[in-house]
Coordinates of C-alpha atoms and ligand atoms in Angstrom, one line a residue:
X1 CA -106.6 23.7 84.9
X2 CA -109.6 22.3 84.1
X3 CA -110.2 18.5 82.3
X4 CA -110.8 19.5 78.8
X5 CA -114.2 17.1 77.5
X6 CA -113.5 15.6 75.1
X7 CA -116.9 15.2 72.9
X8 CA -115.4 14.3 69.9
X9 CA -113.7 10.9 71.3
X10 CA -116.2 9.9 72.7
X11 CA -118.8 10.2 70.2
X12 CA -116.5 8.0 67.9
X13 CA -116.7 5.3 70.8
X14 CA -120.2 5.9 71.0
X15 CA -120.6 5.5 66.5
X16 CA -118.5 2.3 66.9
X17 CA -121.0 0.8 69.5
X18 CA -124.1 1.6 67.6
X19 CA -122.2 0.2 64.4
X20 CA -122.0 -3.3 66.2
X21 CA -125.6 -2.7 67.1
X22 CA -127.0 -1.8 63.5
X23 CA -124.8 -4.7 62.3
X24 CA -126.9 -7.0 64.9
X25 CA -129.9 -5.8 62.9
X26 CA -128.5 -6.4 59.8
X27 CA -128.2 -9.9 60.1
X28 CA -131.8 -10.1 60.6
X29 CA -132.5 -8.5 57.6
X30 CA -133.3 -5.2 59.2
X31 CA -131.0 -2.0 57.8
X32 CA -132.1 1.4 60.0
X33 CA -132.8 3.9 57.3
X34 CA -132.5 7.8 58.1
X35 CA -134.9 10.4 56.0
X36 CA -133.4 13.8 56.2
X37 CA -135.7 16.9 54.5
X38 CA -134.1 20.3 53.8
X39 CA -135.8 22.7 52.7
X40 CA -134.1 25.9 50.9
X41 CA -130.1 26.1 50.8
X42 CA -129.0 27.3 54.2
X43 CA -124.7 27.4 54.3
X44 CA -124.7 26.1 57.7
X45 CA -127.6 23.5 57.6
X46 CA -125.7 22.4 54.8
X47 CA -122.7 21.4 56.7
X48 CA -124.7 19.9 59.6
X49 CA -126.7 17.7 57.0
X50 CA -123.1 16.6 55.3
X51 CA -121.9 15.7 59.0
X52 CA -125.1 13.7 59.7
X53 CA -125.0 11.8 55.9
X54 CA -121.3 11.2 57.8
X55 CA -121.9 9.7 60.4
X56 CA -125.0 7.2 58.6
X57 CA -122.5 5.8 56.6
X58 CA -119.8 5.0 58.9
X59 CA -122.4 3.3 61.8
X60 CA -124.3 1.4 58.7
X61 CA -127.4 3.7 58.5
X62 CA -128.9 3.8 55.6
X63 CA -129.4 7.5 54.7
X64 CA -131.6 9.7 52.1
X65 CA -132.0 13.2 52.2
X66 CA -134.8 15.2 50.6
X67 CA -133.7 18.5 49.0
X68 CA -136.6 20.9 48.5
X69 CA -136.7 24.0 46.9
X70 CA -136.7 27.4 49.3
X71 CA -140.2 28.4 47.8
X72 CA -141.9 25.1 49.1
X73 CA -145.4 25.3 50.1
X74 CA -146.8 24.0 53.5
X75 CA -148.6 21.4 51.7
X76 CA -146.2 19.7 50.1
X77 CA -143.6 19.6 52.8
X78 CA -146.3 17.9 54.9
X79 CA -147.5 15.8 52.2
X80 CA -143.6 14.8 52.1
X81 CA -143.8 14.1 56.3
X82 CA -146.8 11.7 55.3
X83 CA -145.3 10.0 52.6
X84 CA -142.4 9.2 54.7
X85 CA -144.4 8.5 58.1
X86 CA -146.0 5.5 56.2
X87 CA -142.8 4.2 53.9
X88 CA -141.6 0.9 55.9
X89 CA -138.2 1.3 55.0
X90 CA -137.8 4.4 56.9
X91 CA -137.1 4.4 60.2
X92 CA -136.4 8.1 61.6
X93 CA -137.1 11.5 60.1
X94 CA -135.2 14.4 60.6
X95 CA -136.7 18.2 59.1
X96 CA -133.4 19.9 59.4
X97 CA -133.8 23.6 61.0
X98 CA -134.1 26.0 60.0
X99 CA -136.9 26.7 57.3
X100 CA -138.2 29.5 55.2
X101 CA -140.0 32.0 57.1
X102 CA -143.3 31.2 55.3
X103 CA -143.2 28.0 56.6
X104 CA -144.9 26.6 59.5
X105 CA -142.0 24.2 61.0
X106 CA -143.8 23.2 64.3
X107 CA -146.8 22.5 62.8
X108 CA -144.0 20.2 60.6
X109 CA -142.2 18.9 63.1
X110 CA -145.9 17.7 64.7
X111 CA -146.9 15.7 61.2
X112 CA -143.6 13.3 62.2
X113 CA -145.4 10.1 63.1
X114 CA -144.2 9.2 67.2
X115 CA -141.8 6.1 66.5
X116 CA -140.2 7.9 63.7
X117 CA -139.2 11.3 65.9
X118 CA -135.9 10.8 66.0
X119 CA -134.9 14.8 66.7
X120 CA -137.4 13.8 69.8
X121 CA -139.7 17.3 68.6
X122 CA -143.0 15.8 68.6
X123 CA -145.5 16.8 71.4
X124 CA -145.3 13.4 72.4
X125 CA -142.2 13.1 72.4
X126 CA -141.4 16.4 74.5
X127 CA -144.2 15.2 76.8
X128 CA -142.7 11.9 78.2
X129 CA -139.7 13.6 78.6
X130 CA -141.5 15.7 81.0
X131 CA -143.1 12.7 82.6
X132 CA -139.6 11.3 83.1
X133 CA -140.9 8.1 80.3
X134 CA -138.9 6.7 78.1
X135 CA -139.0 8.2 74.8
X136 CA -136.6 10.2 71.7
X137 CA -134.7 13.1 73.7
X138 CA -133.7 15.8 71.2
X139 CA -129.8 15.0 70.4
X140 CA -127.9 18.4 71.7
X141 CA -129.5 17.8 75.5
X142 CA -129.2 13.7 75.0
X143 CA -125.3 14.2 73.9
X144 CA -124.8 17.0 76.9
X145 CA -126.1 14.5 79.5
X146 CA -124.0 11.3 78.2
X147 CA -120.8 13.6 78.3
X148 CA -121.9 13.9 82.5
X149 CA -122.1 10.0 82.7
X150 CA -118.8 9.5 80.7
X151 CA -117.1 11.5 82.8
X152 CA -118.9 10.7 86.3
X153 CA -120.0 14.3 86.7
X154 CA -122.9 13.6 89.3
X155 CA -125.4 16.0 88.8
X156 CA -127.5 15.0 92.1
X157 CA -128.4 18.5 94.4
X158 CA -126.2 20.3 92.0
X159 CA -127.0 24.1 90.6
X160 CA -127.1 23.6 87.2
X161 CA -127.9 27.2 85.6
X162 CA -129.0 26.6 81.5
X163 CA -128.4 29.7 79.5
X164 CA -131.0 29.5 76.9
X165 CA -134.3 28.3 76.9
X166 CA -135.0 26.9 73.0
X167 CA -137.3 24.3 72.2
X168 CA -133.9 22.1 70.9
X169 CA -131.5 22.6 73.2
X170 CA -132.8 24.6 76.4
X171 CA -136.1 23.6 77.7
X172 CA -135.3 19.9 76.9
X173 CA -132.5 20.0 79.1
X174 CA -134.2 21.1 81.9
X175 CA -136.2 18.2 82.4
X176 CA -132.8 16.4 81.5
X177 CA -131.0 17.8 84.4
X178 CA -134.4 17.2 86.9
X179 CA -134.0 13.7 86.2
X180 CA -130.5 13.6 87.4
X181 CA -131.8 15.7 90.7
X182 CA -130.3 18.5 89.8
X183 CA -131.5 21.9 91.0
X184 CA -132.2 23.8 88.0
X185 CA -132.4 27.3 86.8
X186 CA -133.4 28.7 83.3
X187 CA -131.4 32.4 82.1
X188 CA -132.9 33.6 79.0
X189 CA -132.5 37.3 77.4
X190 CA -134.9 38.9 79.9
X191 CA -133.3 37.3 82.9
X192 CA -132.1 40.1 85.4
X193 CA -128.6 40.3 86.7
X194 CA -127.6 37.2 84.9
X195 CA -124.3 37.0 86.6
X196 CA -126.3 36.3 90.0
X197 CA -127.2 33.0 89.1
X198 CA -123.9 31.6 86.6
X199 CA -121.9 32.9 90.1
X200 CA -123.1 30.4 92.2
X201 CA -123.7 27.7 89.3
X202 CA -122.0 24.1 89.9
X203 CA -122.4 23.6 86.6
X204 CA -123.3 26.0 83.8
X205 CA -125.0 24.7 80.5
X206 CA -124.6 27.4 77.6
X207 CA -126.9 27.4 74.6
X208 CA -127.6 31.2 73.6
X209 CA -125.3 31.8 70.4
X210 CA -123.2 34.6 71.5
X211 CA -119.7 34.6 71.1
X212 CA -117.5 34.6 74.3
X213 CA -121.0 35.8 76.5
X214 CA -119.5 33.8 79.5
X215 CA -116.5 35.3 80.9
X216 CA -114.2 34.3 84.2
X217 CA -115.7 36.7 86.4
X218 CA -119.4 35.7 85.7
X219 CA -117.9 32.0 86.8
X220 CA -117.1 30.4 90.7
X221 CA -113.4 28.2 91.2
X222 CA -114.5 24.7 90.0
X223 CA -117.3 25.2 87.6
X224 CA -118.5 22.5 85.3
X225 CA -118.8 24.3 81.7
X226 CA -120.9 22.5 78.4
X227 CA -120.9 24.9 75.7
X228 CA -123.5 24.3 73.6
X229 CA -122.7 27.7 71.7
X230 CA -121.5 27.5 67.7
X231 CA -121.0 31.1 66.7
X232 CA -118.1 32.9 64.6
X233 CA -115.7 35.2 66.1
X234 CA -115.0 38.7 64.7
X235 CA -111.9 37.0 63.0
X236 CA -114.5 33.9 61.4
X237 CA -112.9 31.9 63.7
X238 CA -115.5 28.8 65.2
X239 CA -116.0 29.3 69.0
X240 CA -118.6 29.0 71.7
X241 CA -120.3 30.9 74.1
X242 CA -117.8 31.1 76.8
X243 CA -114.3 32.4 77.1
X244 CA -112.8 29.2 76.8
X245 CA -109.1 30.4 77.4
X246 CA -109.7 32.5 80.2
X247 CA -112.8 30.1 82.0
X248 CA -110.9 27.0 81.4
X249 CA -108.2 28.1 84.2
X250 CA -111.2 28.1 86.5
X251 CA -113.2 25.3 85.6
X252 CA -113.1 21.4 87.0
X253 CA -114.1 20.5 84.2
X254 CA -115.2 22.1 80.3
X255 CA -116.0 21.5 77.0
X256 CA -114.4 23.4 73.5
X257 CA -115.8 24.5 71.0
X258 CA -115.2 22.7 68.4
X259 CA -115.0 19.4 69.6
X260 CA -117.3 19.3 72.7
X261 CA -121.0 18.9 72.4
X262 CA -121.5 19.2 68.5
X263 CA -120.1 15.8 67.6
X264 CA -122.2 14.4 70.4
X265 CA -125.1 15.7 68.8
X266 CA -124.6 13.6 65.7
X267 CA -123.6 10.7 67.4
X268 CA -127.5 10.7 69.9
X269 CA -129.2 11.2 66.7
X270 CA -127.4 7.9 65.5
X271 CA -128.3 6.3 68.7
X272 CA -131.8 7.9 68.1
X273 CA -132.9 6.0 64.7
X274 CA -131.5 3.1 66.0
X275 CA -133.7 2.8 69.1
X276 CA -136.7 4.2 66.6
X277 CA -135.6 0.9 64.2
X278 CA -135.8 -1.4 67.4
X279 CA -138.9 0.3 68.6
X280 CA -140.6 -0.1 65.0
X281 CA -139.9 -4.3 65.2
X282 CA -140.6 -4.7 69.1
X283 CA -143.6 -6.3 69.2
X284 CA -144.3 -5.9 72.6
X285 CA -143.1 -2.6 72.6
X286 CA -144.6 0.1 75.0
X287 CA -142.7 3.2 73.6
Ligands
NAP301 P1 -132.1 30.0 69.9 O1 -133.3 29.3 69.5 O2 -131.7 31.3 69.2 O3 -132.2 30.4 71.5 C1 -131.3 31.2 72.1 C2 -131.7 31.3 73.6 O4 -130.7 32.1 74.2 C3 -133.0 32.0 73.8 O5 -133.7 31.4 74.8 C4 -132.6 33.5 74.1 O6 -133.5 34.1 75.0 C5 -131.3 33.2 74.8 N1 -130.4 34.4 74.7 C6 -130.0 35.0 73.6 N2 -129.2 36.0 73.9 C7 -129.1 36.1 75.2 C8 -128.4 36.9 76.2 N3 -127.7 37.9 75.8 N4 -128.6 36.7 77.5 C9 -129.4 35.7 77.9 N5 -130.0 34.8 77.1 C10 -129.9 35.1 75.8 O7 -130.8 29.1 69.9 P2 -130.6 27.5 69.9 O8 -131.1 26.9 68.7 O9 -131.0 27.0 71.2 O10 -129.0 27.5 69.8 C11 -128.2 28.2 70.8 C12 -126.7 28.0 70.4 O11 -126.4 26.7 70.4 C13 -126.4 28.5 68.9 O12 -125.1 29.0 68.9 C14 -126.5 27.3 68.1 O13 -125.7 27.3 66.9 C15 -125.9 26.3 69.1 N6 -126.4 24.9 68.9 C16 -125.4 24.0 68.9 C17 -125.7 22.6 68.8 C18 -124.6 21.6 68.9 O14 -124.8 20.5 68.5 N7 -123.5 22.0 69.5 C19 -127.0 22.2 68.6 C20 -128.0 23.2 68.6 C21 -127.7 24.5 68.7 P3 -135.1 34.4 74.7 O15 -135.8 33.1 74.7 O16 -135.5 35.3 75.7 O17 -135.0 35.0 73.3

């Protein structure tokens, strides 16, 4: 039976050490400050954007969210970006995903000023990831790899095989897994025979948003699953992308869905505005 990760614990311990830290920052008259912008009235972005207004209060972030209408023009959404790129009391900005189709939302994403990128989007911010430079790392792949460290998964000359290659979640975590020497391949929907590469996987990383895709025969003895996956079941029922009952007896180690990597998305994009905040009043900051 495999050890079941357990994401949500250890985000809490994670909230509780950034509370001490936003306290720290408090006393010097400093309180991180957390703009979210929604735009339109999307069921599910209107959960994650509850759970995010959560987790603020309970580290000590100050939080303000930004409802705009579904017919929003370009313009104004970016005149919004500018307005809250230059306002000194905000210290990270979030454009929750995703948008209206008429909207342009990478062109959004790139109007976030660098030090205020706390979903790590920006082209400058996805570049020094590349380079292997400090910088924002977008929350899902930043969560994913502190769930290795917590749990002493080493990573070094392991196959890591990432199902998905998104801008959020996929490509990101590529360059998170190169860093930790893995040897990485990307599976994406034109991939052939699939089940070559999750067969000899040491670890698999799932991100494609279909429910139950990874089965126990598509898995080796001793895998390493993170399911990234949020989907509903034919019964409405919250699961991931793999067959948890059925991998899990396989697996070293796995994540569940709920419970796994979700929380520990919230919880980096905590740890997120409070690095932008302590960024923003480093002088000799090189970020
Ligand atoms: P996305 O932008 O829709 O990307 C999905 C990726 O999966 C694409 O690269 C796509 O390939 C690939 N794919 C889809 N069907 C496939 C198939 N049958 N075989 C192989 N590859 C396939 O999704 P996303 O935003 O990355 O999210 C993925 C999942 O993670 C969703 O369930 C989402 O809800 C969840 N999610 C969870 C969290 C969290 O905090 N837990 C955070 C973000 C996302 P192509 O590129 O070829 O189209």
């Amino acid at each position: 039976m495999a050890v079941i990760i357990d994401g949500k614990a250890l985000a809490k311990k994670i909230r509780s050490n950034l509370k001490v830290e936003c306290d720290e920052l408090k006393k010097k008259g400093i309180t991180p400050k957390l703009a979210v912008i929604m735009v339109g009235d999307n069921p599910a972005s209107k959960v994650y954007v509850r759970n995010k207004s959560r987790a603020c209060n309970e580290v000590g972030i100050e939080y303000q969210e930004y409802l705009l209408d579904e017919n929003t023009r370009q313009e104004d959404l970016l005149n919004l970006i500018k307005k809250l790129n230059q306002d000194e009391t905000v210290n990270g900005i979030l454009l929750q995903s995703p948008v209206p189709e008429h909207l342009n939302i990478n062109q959004a994403f790139k109007a976030i000023t660098y030090l205020k990128d706390v979903d790590g989007f920006t082209p400058s911010s996805v570049g020094k990831l590349c380079i292997g430079e400090d910088t924002f790392v977008s929350c899902t792949p930043l969560g994913v790899i502190k769930m290795f460290e917590e749990y002493n998964i080493d990573l070094n000359g392991k196959d890591v095989v990432i199902l998905g290659r998104s801008n959020i979640v996929g490509r990101p975590l590529i360059q998170c897994c190169l860093q930790k020497n893995a040897t990485v391949t990307v599976c994406h929907s034109r991939t052939k025979s699939l089940e070559e590469h999750t067969k000899r996987a040491d670890v698999i990383i799932s991100a494609i948003g279909q429910p139950k895709f990874v089965t126990a025969d598509m898995v080796k003895d001793g895998v390493v699953i993170i399911d990234v996956g949020i989907n509903r079941d034919e019964n409405g029922k919250l699961v991931g992308d793999v067959d948890f009952k059925n991998v899990e007896k396989k697996a070293s180690y796995i994540t569940p869905v709920p419970g796994g990597v979700g929380p520990m998305t919230i919880a980096m994009l905590m740890n997120n505005v409070i690095k932008a905040t302590k960024e923003q009043y480093n002088e000799n900051s090189t970020f």
